[in-house]
């Protein structure tokens, strides 16, 4: 996903789950990975999908890091408070019926040298908090 692996921007530490709700991705027989070779132009599809997943993951990481005054240690300590798994499964809805936090008006830019897509201005980002988002990082003073 071309996410940073060190420094303050340790977005590579994120776990990314992709829900193929409508079954559009060609999966391998174990359904644990996407089988891009099974479709025409699969390599291009793979690069595009991973580039956009990396871009979205980076926005999410930076959004939460900004809430911690750009301090990775503070973000880590806040995340440790979420170590307990969610046990009340009755609160969980299907993904397509859920109202999760949404990011709008993301001004994207692409870096020609790496092919990465990143947000060009986090100040322009519009965030609408979803009522079904169960884990939130609060803004630090």
Tab-separated table of N, CA and C in Angstrom:
chain	number	residue	atom	x	y	z
A	1	UNK	N	0.813	-1.202	0.000
A	1	UNK	CA	0.000	0.000	0.000
A	1	UNK	C	0.852	1.259	0.000
A	2	UNK	N	2.155	1.075	0.042
A	2	UNK	CA	3.106	2.194	0.047
A	2	UNK	C	2.872	3.129	1.229
A	3	UNK	N	2.667	2.552	2.401
A	3	UNK	CA	2.499	3.333	3.622
A	3	UNK	C	3.834	3.426	4.337
A	4	UNK	N	4.049	4.527	5.040
A	4	UNK	CA	5.312	4.752	5.742
A	4	UNK	C	5.518	3.708	6.832
A	5	UNK	N	6.779	3.303	7.006
A	5	UNK	CA	7.075	2.252	7.989
A	5	UNK	C	7.868	2.753	9.180
A	6	UNK	N	8.038	4.048	9.306
A	6	UNK	CA	8.789	4.557	10.442
A	6	UNK	C	8.493	6.019	10.694
A	7	UNK	N	9.103	6.547	11.736
A	7	UNK	CA	8.900	7.941	12.083
A	7	UNK	C	7.509	8.181	12.644
A	8	UNK	N	7.095	9.434	12.632
A	8	UNK	CA	5.784	9.793	13.162
A	8	UNK	C	4.667	9.195	12.317
A	9	UNK	N	4.892	9.112	11.010
A	9	UNK	CA	3.876	8.584	10.100
A	9	UNK	C	4.051	7.075	9.958
A	10	UNK	N	3.692	6.346	10.997
A	10	UNK	CA	3.808	4.888	10.965
A	10	UNK	C	2.486	4.275	10.524
A	11	UNK	N	1.951	4.763	9.423
A	11	UNK	CA	0.659	4.271	8.950
A	11	UNK	C	0.728	2.818	8.505
A	12	UNK	N	1.931	2.286	8.278
A	12	UNK	CA	2.066	0.887	7.891
A	12	UNK	C	1.610	-0.043	9.019
A	13	UNK	N	1.509	0.464	10.231
A	13	UNK	CA	1.062	-0.337	11.359
A	13	UNK	C	-0.439	-0.588	11.379
A	14	UNK	N	-1.175	0.016	10.451
A	14	UNK	CA	-2.622	-0.185	10.391
A	14	UNK	C	-2.961	-1.561	9.827
A	15	UNK	N	-4.058	-2.107	10.267
A	15	UNK	CA	-4.615	-3.310	9.655
A	15	UNK	C	-5.763	-2.859	8.765
A	16	UNK	N	-5.707	-3.219	7.503
A	16	UNK	CA	-6.704	-2.783	6.535
A	16	UNK	C	-7.578	-3.977	6.163
A	17	UNK	N	-8.873	-3.830	6.348
A	17	UNK	CA	-9.831	-4.854	5.935
A	17	UNK	C	-10.643	-4.300	4.775
A	18	UNK	N	-10.761	-5.071	3.716
A	18	UNK	CA	-11.547	-4.662	2.559
A	18	UNK	C	-12.767	-5.562	2.483
A	19	UNK	N	-13.937	-4.958	2.514
A	19	UNK	CA	-15.173	-5.722	2.415
A	19	UNK	C	-15.654	-5.680	0.973
A	20	UNK	N	-15.626	-6.806	0.320
A	20	UNK	CA	-16.124	-6.917	-1.049
A	20	UNK	C	-17.607	-7.266	-0.991
A	21	UNK	N	-18.391	-6.314	-0.520
A	21	UNK	CA	-19.796	-6.531	-0.201
A	21	UNK	C	-20.593	-7.100	-1.383
A	22	UNK	N	-20.332	-6.621	-2.579
A	22	UNK	CA	-21.104	-7.068	-3.736
A	22	UNK	C	-20.385	-8.124	-4.566
A	23	UNK	N	-19.257	-8.621	-4.077
A	23	UNK	CA	-18.553	-9.700	-4.757
A	23	UNK	C	-17.914	-9.318	-6.070
A	24	UNK	N	-17.340	-8.121	-6.159
A	24	UNK	CA	-16.732	-7.672	-7.404
A	24	UNK	C	-15.257	-8.031	-7.538
A	25	UNK	N	-14.609	-8.392	-6.448
A	25	UNK	CA	-13.188	-8.730	-6.513
A	25	UNK	C	-13.017	-10.224	-6.767
A	26	UNK	N	-12.115	-10.589	-7.697
A	26	UNK	CA	-11.863	-12.010	-7.945
A	26	UNK	C	-10.996	-12.580	-6.823
A	27	UNK	N	-11.545	-13.476	-6.028
A	27	UNK	CA	-10.815	-14.017	-4.881
A	27	UNK	C	-10.176	-15.355	-5.226
A	28	UNK	N	-9.083	-15.672	-4.514
A	28	UNK	CA	-8.474	-16.990	-4.678
A	28	UNK	C	-9.370	-18.016	-3.970
A	29	UNK	N	-9.115	-19.314	-4.156
A	29	UNK	CA	-10.019	-20.324	-3.580
A	29	UNK	C	-10.215	-20.234	-2.063
A	30	UNK	N	-9.211	-19.761	-1.316
A	30	UNK	CA	-9.378	-19.658	0.138
A	30	UNK	C	-10.078	-18.374	0.550
A	31	UNK	N	-10.299	-17.486	-0.400
A	31	UNK	CA	-10.949	-16.191	-0.171
A	31	UNK	C	-10.164	-15.302	0.796
A	32	UNK	N	-8.858	-15.551	0.903
A	32	UNK	CA	-7.992	-14.761	1.774
A	32	UNK	C	-7.213	-13.706	1.003
A	33	UNK	N	-7.264	-13.758	-0.323
A	33	UNK	CA	-6.492	-12.823	-1.125
A	33	UNK	C	-7.211	-12.622	-2.455
A	34	UNK	N	-6.884	-11.531	-3.110
A	34	UNK	CA	-7.486	-11.235	-4.402
A	34	UNK	C	-6.645	-11.901	-5.485
A	35	UNK	N	-7.300	-12.567	-6.422
A	35	UNK	CA	-6.627	-13.260	-7.521
A	35	UNK	C	-6.691	-12.382	-8.764
A	36	UNK	N	-5.841	-11.371	-8.825
A	36	UNK	CA	-5.877	-10.422	-9.932
A	36	UNK	C	-5.538	-11.079	-11.260
A	37	UNK	N	-4.751	-12.159	-11.233
A	37	UNK	CA	-4.374	-12.844	-12.465
A	37	UNK	C	-5.543	-13.511	-13.158
A	38	UNK	N	-6.673	-13.613	-12.482
A	38	UNK	CA	-7.850	-14.267	-13.050
A	38	UNK	C	-8.679	-13.332	-13.927
A	39	UNK	N	-8.265	-12.100	-14.098
A	39	UNK	CA	-9.058	-11.167	-14.888
A	39	UNK	C	-8.168	-10.420	-15.872
A	40	UNK	N	-8.776	-9.931	-16.943
A	40	UNK	CA	-8.040	-9.123	-17.910
A	40	UNK	C	-7.573	-7.849	-17.223
A	41	UNK	N	-6.367	-7.424	-17.527
A	41	UNK	CA	-5.780	-6.218	-16.936
A	41	UNK	C	-5.697	-6.307	-15.415
A	42	UNK	N	-5.528	-7.504	-14.900
A	42	UNK	CA	-5.474	-7.721	-13.458
A	42	UNK	C	-4.367	-6.955	-12.771
A	43	UNK	N	-3.200	-6.820	-13.428
A	43	UNK	CA	-2.085	-6.099	-12.809
A	43	UNK	C	-2.423	-4.622	-12.617
A	44	UNK	N	-3.093	-4.038	-13.596
A	44	UNK	CA	-3.498	-2.630	-13.488
A	44	UNK	C	-4.536	-2.474	-12.379
A	45	UNK	N	-5.490	-3.387	-12.320
A	45	UNK	CA	-6.513	-3.355	-11.269
A	45	UNK	C	-5.855	-3.456	-9.894
A	46	UNK	N	-4.886	-4.339	-9.763
A	46	UNK	CA	-4.181	-4.523	-8.491
A	46	UNK	C	-3.467	-3.240	-8.065
A	47	UNK	N	-2.720	-2.637	-8.996
A	47	UNK	CA	-2.001	-1.390	-8.665
A	47	UNK	C	-2.968	-0.286	-8.269
A	48	UNK	N	-4.054	-0.133	-9.029
A	48	UNK	CA	-5.036	0.909	-8.716
A	48	UNK	C	-5.690	0.682	-7.355
A	49	UNK	N	-6.109	-0.550	-7.089
A	49	UNK	CA	-6.763	-0.854	-5.819
A	49	UNK	C	-5.833	-0.572	-4.648
A	50	UNK	N	-4.599	-1.055	-4.721
A	50	UNK	CA	-3.659	-0.855	-3.617
A	50	UNK	C	-3.249	0.607	-3.470
A	51	UNK	N	-3.141	1.323	-4.578
A	51	UNK	CA	-2.813	2.753	-4.496
A	51	UNK	C	-3.916	3.507	-3.764
A	52	UNK	N	-5.180	3.233	-4.101
A	52	UNK	CA	-6.293	3.921	-3.444
A	52	UNK	C	-6.476	3.469	-2.003
A	53	UNK	N	-6.272	2.184	-1.721
A	53	UNK	CA	-6.341	1.724	-0.325
A	53	UNK	C	-5.284	2.428	0.516
A	54	UNK	N	-4.080	2.565	-0.034
A	54	UNK	CA	-3.015	3.274	0.673
A	54	UNK	C	-3.364	4.731	0.911
A	55	UNK	N	-3.961	5.370	-0.082
A	55	UNK	CA	-4.345	6.779	0.051
A	55	UNK	C	-5.391	6.963	1.147
A	56	UNK	N	-6.390	6.105	1.153
A	56	UNK	CA	-7.461	6.207	2.150
A	56	UNK	C	-6.934	5.887	3.546
A	57	UNK	N	-6.101	4.853	3.656
A	57	UNK	CA	-5.516	4.500	4.956
A	57	UNK	C	-4.666	5.645	5.490
A	58	UNK	N	-3.938	6.315	4.605
A	58	UNK	CA	-3.090	7.431	5.020
A	58	UNK	C	-3.934	8.594	5.543
A	59	UNK	N	-5.046	8.905	4.875
A	59	UNK	CA	-5.940	9.972	5.346
A	59	UNK	C	-6.459	9.634	6.737
A	60	UNK	N	-6.902	8.400	6.923
A	60	UNK	CA	-7.442	7.966	8.217
A	60	UNK	C	-6.380	8.074	9.313
A	61	UNK	N	-5.168	7.616	9.024
A	61	UNK	CA	-4.087	7.676	10.007
A	61	UNK	C	-3.756	9.130	10.351
A	62	UNK	N	-3.595	9.971	9.343
A	62	UNK	CA	-3.249	11.373	9.577
A	62	UNK	C	-4.354	12.105	10.336
A	63	UNK	N	-5.602	11.798	10.033
A	63	UNK	CA	-6.737	12.412	10.724
A	63	UNK	C	-6.649	12.129	12.222
A	64	UNK	N	-6.366	10.891	12.577
A	64	UNK	CA	-6.271	10.531	13.992
A	64	UNK	C	-4.972	11.015	14.623
A	65	UNK	N	-3.886	11.043	13.880
A	65	UNK	CA	-2.629	11.581	14.399
A	65	UNK	C	-2.772	13.081	14.682
A	66	UNK	N	-3.488	13.790	13.828
A	66	UNK	CA	-3.739	15.220	14.061
A	66	UNK	C	-4.481	15.445	15.378
A	67	UNK	N	-5.379	14.533	15.744
A	67	UNK	CA	-6.106	14.649	17.011
A	67	UNK	C	-5.172	14.506	18.211
A	68	UNK	N	-3.996	13.965	17.975
A	68	UNK	CA	-3.011	13.750	19.045
A	68	UNK	C	-1.844	14.725	18.911
A	69	UNK	N	-2.111	15.883	18.337
A	69	UNK	CA	-1.087	16.919	18.159
A	69	UNK	C	0.135	16.390	17.421
A	70	UNK	N	-0.101	15.475	16.482
A	70	UNK	CA	0.954	14.906	15.641
A	70	UNK	C	1.998	14.129	16.442
A	71	UNK	N	1.589	13.570	17.585
A	71	UNK	CA	2.507	12.810	18.448
A	71	UNK	C	2.130	11.333	18.421
A	72	UNK	N	2.998	10.537	17.809
A	72	UNK	CA	2.729	9.108	17.663
A	72	UNK	C	2.595	8.418	19.014
A	73	UNK	N	3.395	8.807	20.004
A	73	UNK	CA	3.311	8.197	21.330
A	73	UNK	C	1.951	8.404	21.970
A	74	UNK	N	1.404	9.598	21.807
A	74	UNK	CA	0.076	9.888	22.351
A	74	UNK	C	-0.994	9.073	21.625
A	75	UNK	N	-0.867	8.966	20.310
A	75	UNK	CA	-1.806	8.142	19.544
A	75	UNK	C	-1.737	6.687	20.009
A	76	UNK	N	-0.533	6.180	20.217
A	76	UNK	CA	-0.356	4.801	20.685
A	76	UNK	C	-1.032	4.589	22.034
A	77	UNK	N	-0.851	5.538	22.954
A	77	UNK	CA	-1.464	5.379	24.283
A	77	UNK	C	-2.990	5.419	24.201
A	78	UNK	N	-3.534	6.231	23.309
A	78	UNK	CA	-4.988	6.272	23.145
A	78	UNK	C	-5.505	4.977	22.523
A	79	UNK	N	-4.747	4.416	21.598
A	79	UNK	CA	-5.166	3.163	20.965
A	79	UNK	C	-5.142	1.998	21.943
A	80	UNK	N	-4.226	2.031	22.906
A	80	UNK	CA	-4.143	0.948	23.889
A	80	UNK	C	-5.406	0.856	24.735
A	81	UNK	N	-6.142	1.934	24.840
A	81	UNK	CA	-7.396	1.912	25.591
A	81	UNK	C	-8.463	1.075	24.881
A	82	UNK	N	-8.226	0.754	23.611
A	82	UNK	CA	-9.176	-0.032	22.828
A	82	UNK	C	-8.802	-1.506	22.780
A	83	UNK	N	-7.931	-1.971	23.666
A	83	UNK	CA	-7.464	-3.353	23.601
A	83	UNK	C	-8.569	-4.373	23.817
A	84	UNK	N	-9.563	-4.030	24.603
A	84	UNK	CA	-10.655	-4.969	24.853
A	84	UNK	C	-11.502	-5.124	23.591
A	85	UNK	N	-11.767	-6.350	23.180
A	85	UNK	CA	-12.612	-6.542	21.991
A	85	UNK	C	-14.058	-6.162	22.283
A	86	UNK	N	-14.757	-5.814	21.235
A	86	UNK	CA	-16.184	-5.532	21.375
A	86	UNK	C	-16.898	-6.850	21.627
A	87	UNK	N	-17.662	-6.916	22.691
A	87	UNK	CA	-18.325	-8.177	23.038
A	87	UNK	C	-19.828	-8.138	22.820
A	88	UNK	N	-20.399	-6.957	22.737
A	88	UNK	CA	-21.838	-6.847	22.522
A	88	UNK	C	-22.116	-6.872	21.018
A	89	UNK	N	-22.170	-8.065	20.453
A	89	UNK	CA	-22.347	-8.210	19.016
A	89	UNK	C	-23.720	-7.765	18.538
A	90	UNK	N	-24.656	-7.576	19.457
A	90	UNK	CA	-25.986	-7.113	19.054
A	90	UNK	C	-25.931	-5.676	18.538
A	91	UNK	N	-24.864	-4.959	18.868
A	91	UNK	CA	-24.711	-3.577	18.393
A	91	UNK	C	-24.191	-3.512	16.966
A	92	UNK	N	-23.692	-4.631	16.445
A	92	UNK	CA	-23.095	-4.633	15.116
A	92	UNK	C	-24.154	-4.819	14.037
A	93	UNK	N	-24.083	-3.974	13.023
A	93	UNK	CA	-24.961	-4.086	11.860
A	93	UNK	C	-24.113	-4.579	10.692
A	94	UNK	N	-24.762	-4.941	9.606
A	94	UNK	CA	-23.994	-5.256	8.404
A	94	UNK	C	-23.349	-3.963	7.914
A	95	UNK	N	-22.252	-4.080	7.195
A	95	UNK	CA	-21.526	-2.888	6.757
A	95	UNK	C	-22.383	-1.974	5.895
A	96	UNK	N	-23.167	-2.555	4.994
A	96	UNK	CA	-23.962	-1.710	4.103
A	96	UNK	C	-25.133	-1.026	4.806
A	97	UNK	N	-25.485	-1.469	6.009
A	97	UNK	CA	-26.569	-0.841	6.775
A	97	UNK	C	-26.040	0.090	7.862
A	98	UNK	N	-24.725	0.214	7.969
A	98	UNK	CA	-24.114	1.007	9.041
A	98	UNK	C	-23.867	2.441	8.613
A	99	UNK	N	-23.857	3.316	9.590
A	99	UNK	CA	-23.562	4.734	9.382
A	99	UNK	C	-22.215	5.021	10.036
A	100	UNK	N	-21.137	4.841	9.256
A	100	UNK	CA	-19.791	5.053	9.775
A	100	UNK	C	-19.319	6.469	9.484
A	101	UNK	N	-18.272	6.876	10.168
A	101	UNK	CA	-17.669	8.181	9.925
A	101	UNK	C	-17.252	8.277	8.464
A	102	UNK	N	-17.585	9.401	7.844
A	102	UNK	CA	-17.310	9.607	6.418
A	102	UNK	C	-16.361	10.786	6.240
A	103	UNK	N	-15.491	10.670	5.274
A	103	UNK	CA	-14.566	11.735	4.903
A	103	UNK	C	-14.987	12.254	3.535
A	104	UNK	N	-15.193	13.571	3.437
A	104	UNK	CA	-15.648	14.190	2.195
A	104	UNK	C	-14.685	15.295	1.780
A	105	UNK	N	-14.796	15.688	0.524
A	105	UNK	CA	-14.026	16.812	-0.036
A	105	UNK	C	-12.526	16.619	0.167
A	106	UNK	N	-12.053	15.424	-0.097
A	106	UNK	CA	-10.622	15.147	0.068
A	106	UNK	C	-9.890	15.661	-1.166
A	107	UNK	N	-9.011	16.653	-0.992
A	107	UNK	CA	-8.238	17.149	-2.136
A	107	UNK	C	-7.030	16.228	-2.381
A	108	UNK	N	-7.119	15.376	-3.381
A	108	UNK	CA	-6.062	14.403	-3.655
A	108	UNK	C	-4.972	14.994	-4.536
A	109	UNK	N	-3.773	14.487	-4.373
A	109	UNK	CA	-2.681	14.785	-5.305
A	109	UNK	C	-1.911	13.488	-5.516
A	110	UNK	N	-1.381	13.322	-6.730
A	110	UNK	CA	-0.599	12.130	-7.031
A	110	UNK	C	0.853	12.522	-7.226
A	111	UNK	N	1.724	11.764	-6.592
A	111	UNK	CA	3.155	11.977	-6.741
A	111	UNK	C	3.635	11.142	-7.918
A	112	UNK	N	4.124	11.814	-8.947
A	112	UNK	CA	4.529	11.114	-10.160
A	112	UNK	C	5.693	10.162	-9.920
A	113	UNK	N	6.606	10.533	-9.029
A	113	UNK	CA	7.796	9.702	-8.809
A	113	UNK	C	7.453	8.348	-8.194
A	114	UNK	N	6.518	8.317	-7.255
A	114	UNK	CA	6.184	7.071	-6.558
A	114	UNK	C	4.845	6.478	-6.991
A	115	UNK	N	3.996	7.296	-7.583
A	115	UNK	CA	2.653	6.848	-7.926
A	115	UNK	C	1.683	6.942	-6.758
A	116	UNK	N	2.175	7.339	-5.581
A	116	UNK	CA	1.313	7.469	-4.398
A	116	UNK	C	0.265	8.551	-4.604
A	117	UNK	N	-0.882	8.340	-4.018
A	117	UNK	CA	-1.926	9.357	-3.961
A	117	UNK	C	-2.081	9.720	-2.492
A	118	UNK	N	-2.024	11.013	-2.199
A	118	UNK	CA	-2.128	11.483	-0.820
A	118	UNK	C	-3.006	12.727	-0.782
A	119	UNK	N	-3.455	13.070	0.402
A	119	UNK	CA	-4.252	14.275	0.596
A	119	UNK	C	-3.321	15.483	0.488
A	120	UNK	N	-3.775	16.523	-0.215
A	120	UNK	CA	-2.917	17.695	-0.394
A	120	UNK	C	-3.111	18.731	0.704
A	121	UNK	N	-4.287	18.754	1.333
A	121	UNK	CA	-4.542	19.710	2.409
A	121	UNK	C	-5.524	19.098	3.400
A	122	UNK	N	-5.024	18.760	4.591
A	122	UNK	CA	-5.910	18.165	5.598
A	122	UNK	C	-6.906	19.188	6.134
A	123	UNK	N	-6.607	20.469	5.997
A	123	UNK	CA	-7.530	21.505	6.472
A	123	UNK	C	-8.818	21.518	5.657
A	124	UNK	N	-8.752	21.073	4.407
A	124	UNK	CA	-9.934	21.066	3.544
A	124	UNK	C	-10.814	19.840	3.772
A	125	UNK	N	-10.329	18.884	4.552
A	125	UNK	CA	-11.044	17.633	4.791
A	125	UNK	C	-12.323	17.877	5.590
A	126	UNK	N	-13.420	17.323	5.121
A	126	UNK	CA	-14.696	17.406	5.830
A	126	UNK	C	-14.994	16.023	6.410
A	127	UNK	N	-15.294	15.987	7.708
A	127	UNK	CA	-15.546	14.724	8.401
A	127	UNK	C	-16.950	14.756	8.991
A	128	UNK	N	-17.720	13.725	8.703
A	128	UNK	CA	-19.059	13.571	9.277
A	128	UNK	C	-19.020	12.322	10.140
A	129	UNK	N	-19.138	12.524	11.455
A	129	UNK	CA	-19.064	11.404	12.400
A	129	UNK	C	-20.293	10.514	12.244
A	130	UNK	N	-20.069	9.235	12.072
A	130	UNK	CA	-21.155	8.270	11.929
A	130	UNK	C	-21.591	7.716	13.275
A	131	UNK	N	-22.872	7.498	13.436
A	131	UNK	CA	-23.381	7.028	14.726
A	131	UNK	C	-22.979	5.587	15.025
A	132	UNK	N	-22.586	4.810	14.003
A	132	UNK	CA	-22.193	3.419	14.225
A	132	UNK	C	-20.685	3.241	14.400
A	133	UNK	N	-19.924	4.318	14.339
A	133	UNK	CA	-18.489	4.234	14.593
A	133	UNK	C	-18.308	4.058	16.095
A	134	UNK	N	-17.796	2.904	16.511
A	134	UNK	CA	-17.746	2.565	17.938
A	134	UNK	C	-16.464	2.995	18.626
A	135	UNK	N	-15.399	3.124	17.905
A	135	UNK	CA	-14.119	3.492	18.514
A	135	UNK	C	-13.683	4.834	17.940
A	136	UNK	N	-13.589	5.819	18.806
A	136	UNK	CA	-13.203	7.171	18.377
A	136	UNK	C	-12.040	7.664	19.219
A	137	UNK	N	-11.129	8.334	18.572
A	137	UNK	CA	-10.020	8.972	19.277
A	137	UNK	C	-10.418	10.422	19.494
A	138	UNK	N	-10.386	10.843	20.741
A	138	UNK	CA	-10.783	12.212	21.082
A	138	UNK	C	-9.614	13.168	20.868
A	139	UNK	N	-9.946	14.404	20.556
A	139	UNK	CA	-8.950	15.451	20.335
A	139	UNK	C	-8.195	15.737	21.624
A	140	UNK	N	-6.863	15.855	21.512
A	140	UNK	CA	-6.036	16.207	22.671
A	140	UNK	C	-6.016	17.713	22.847
A	141	UNK	N	-5.854	18.142	24.092
A	141	UNK	CA	-5.817	19.582	24.394
A	141	UNK	C	-4.497	20.182	23.976
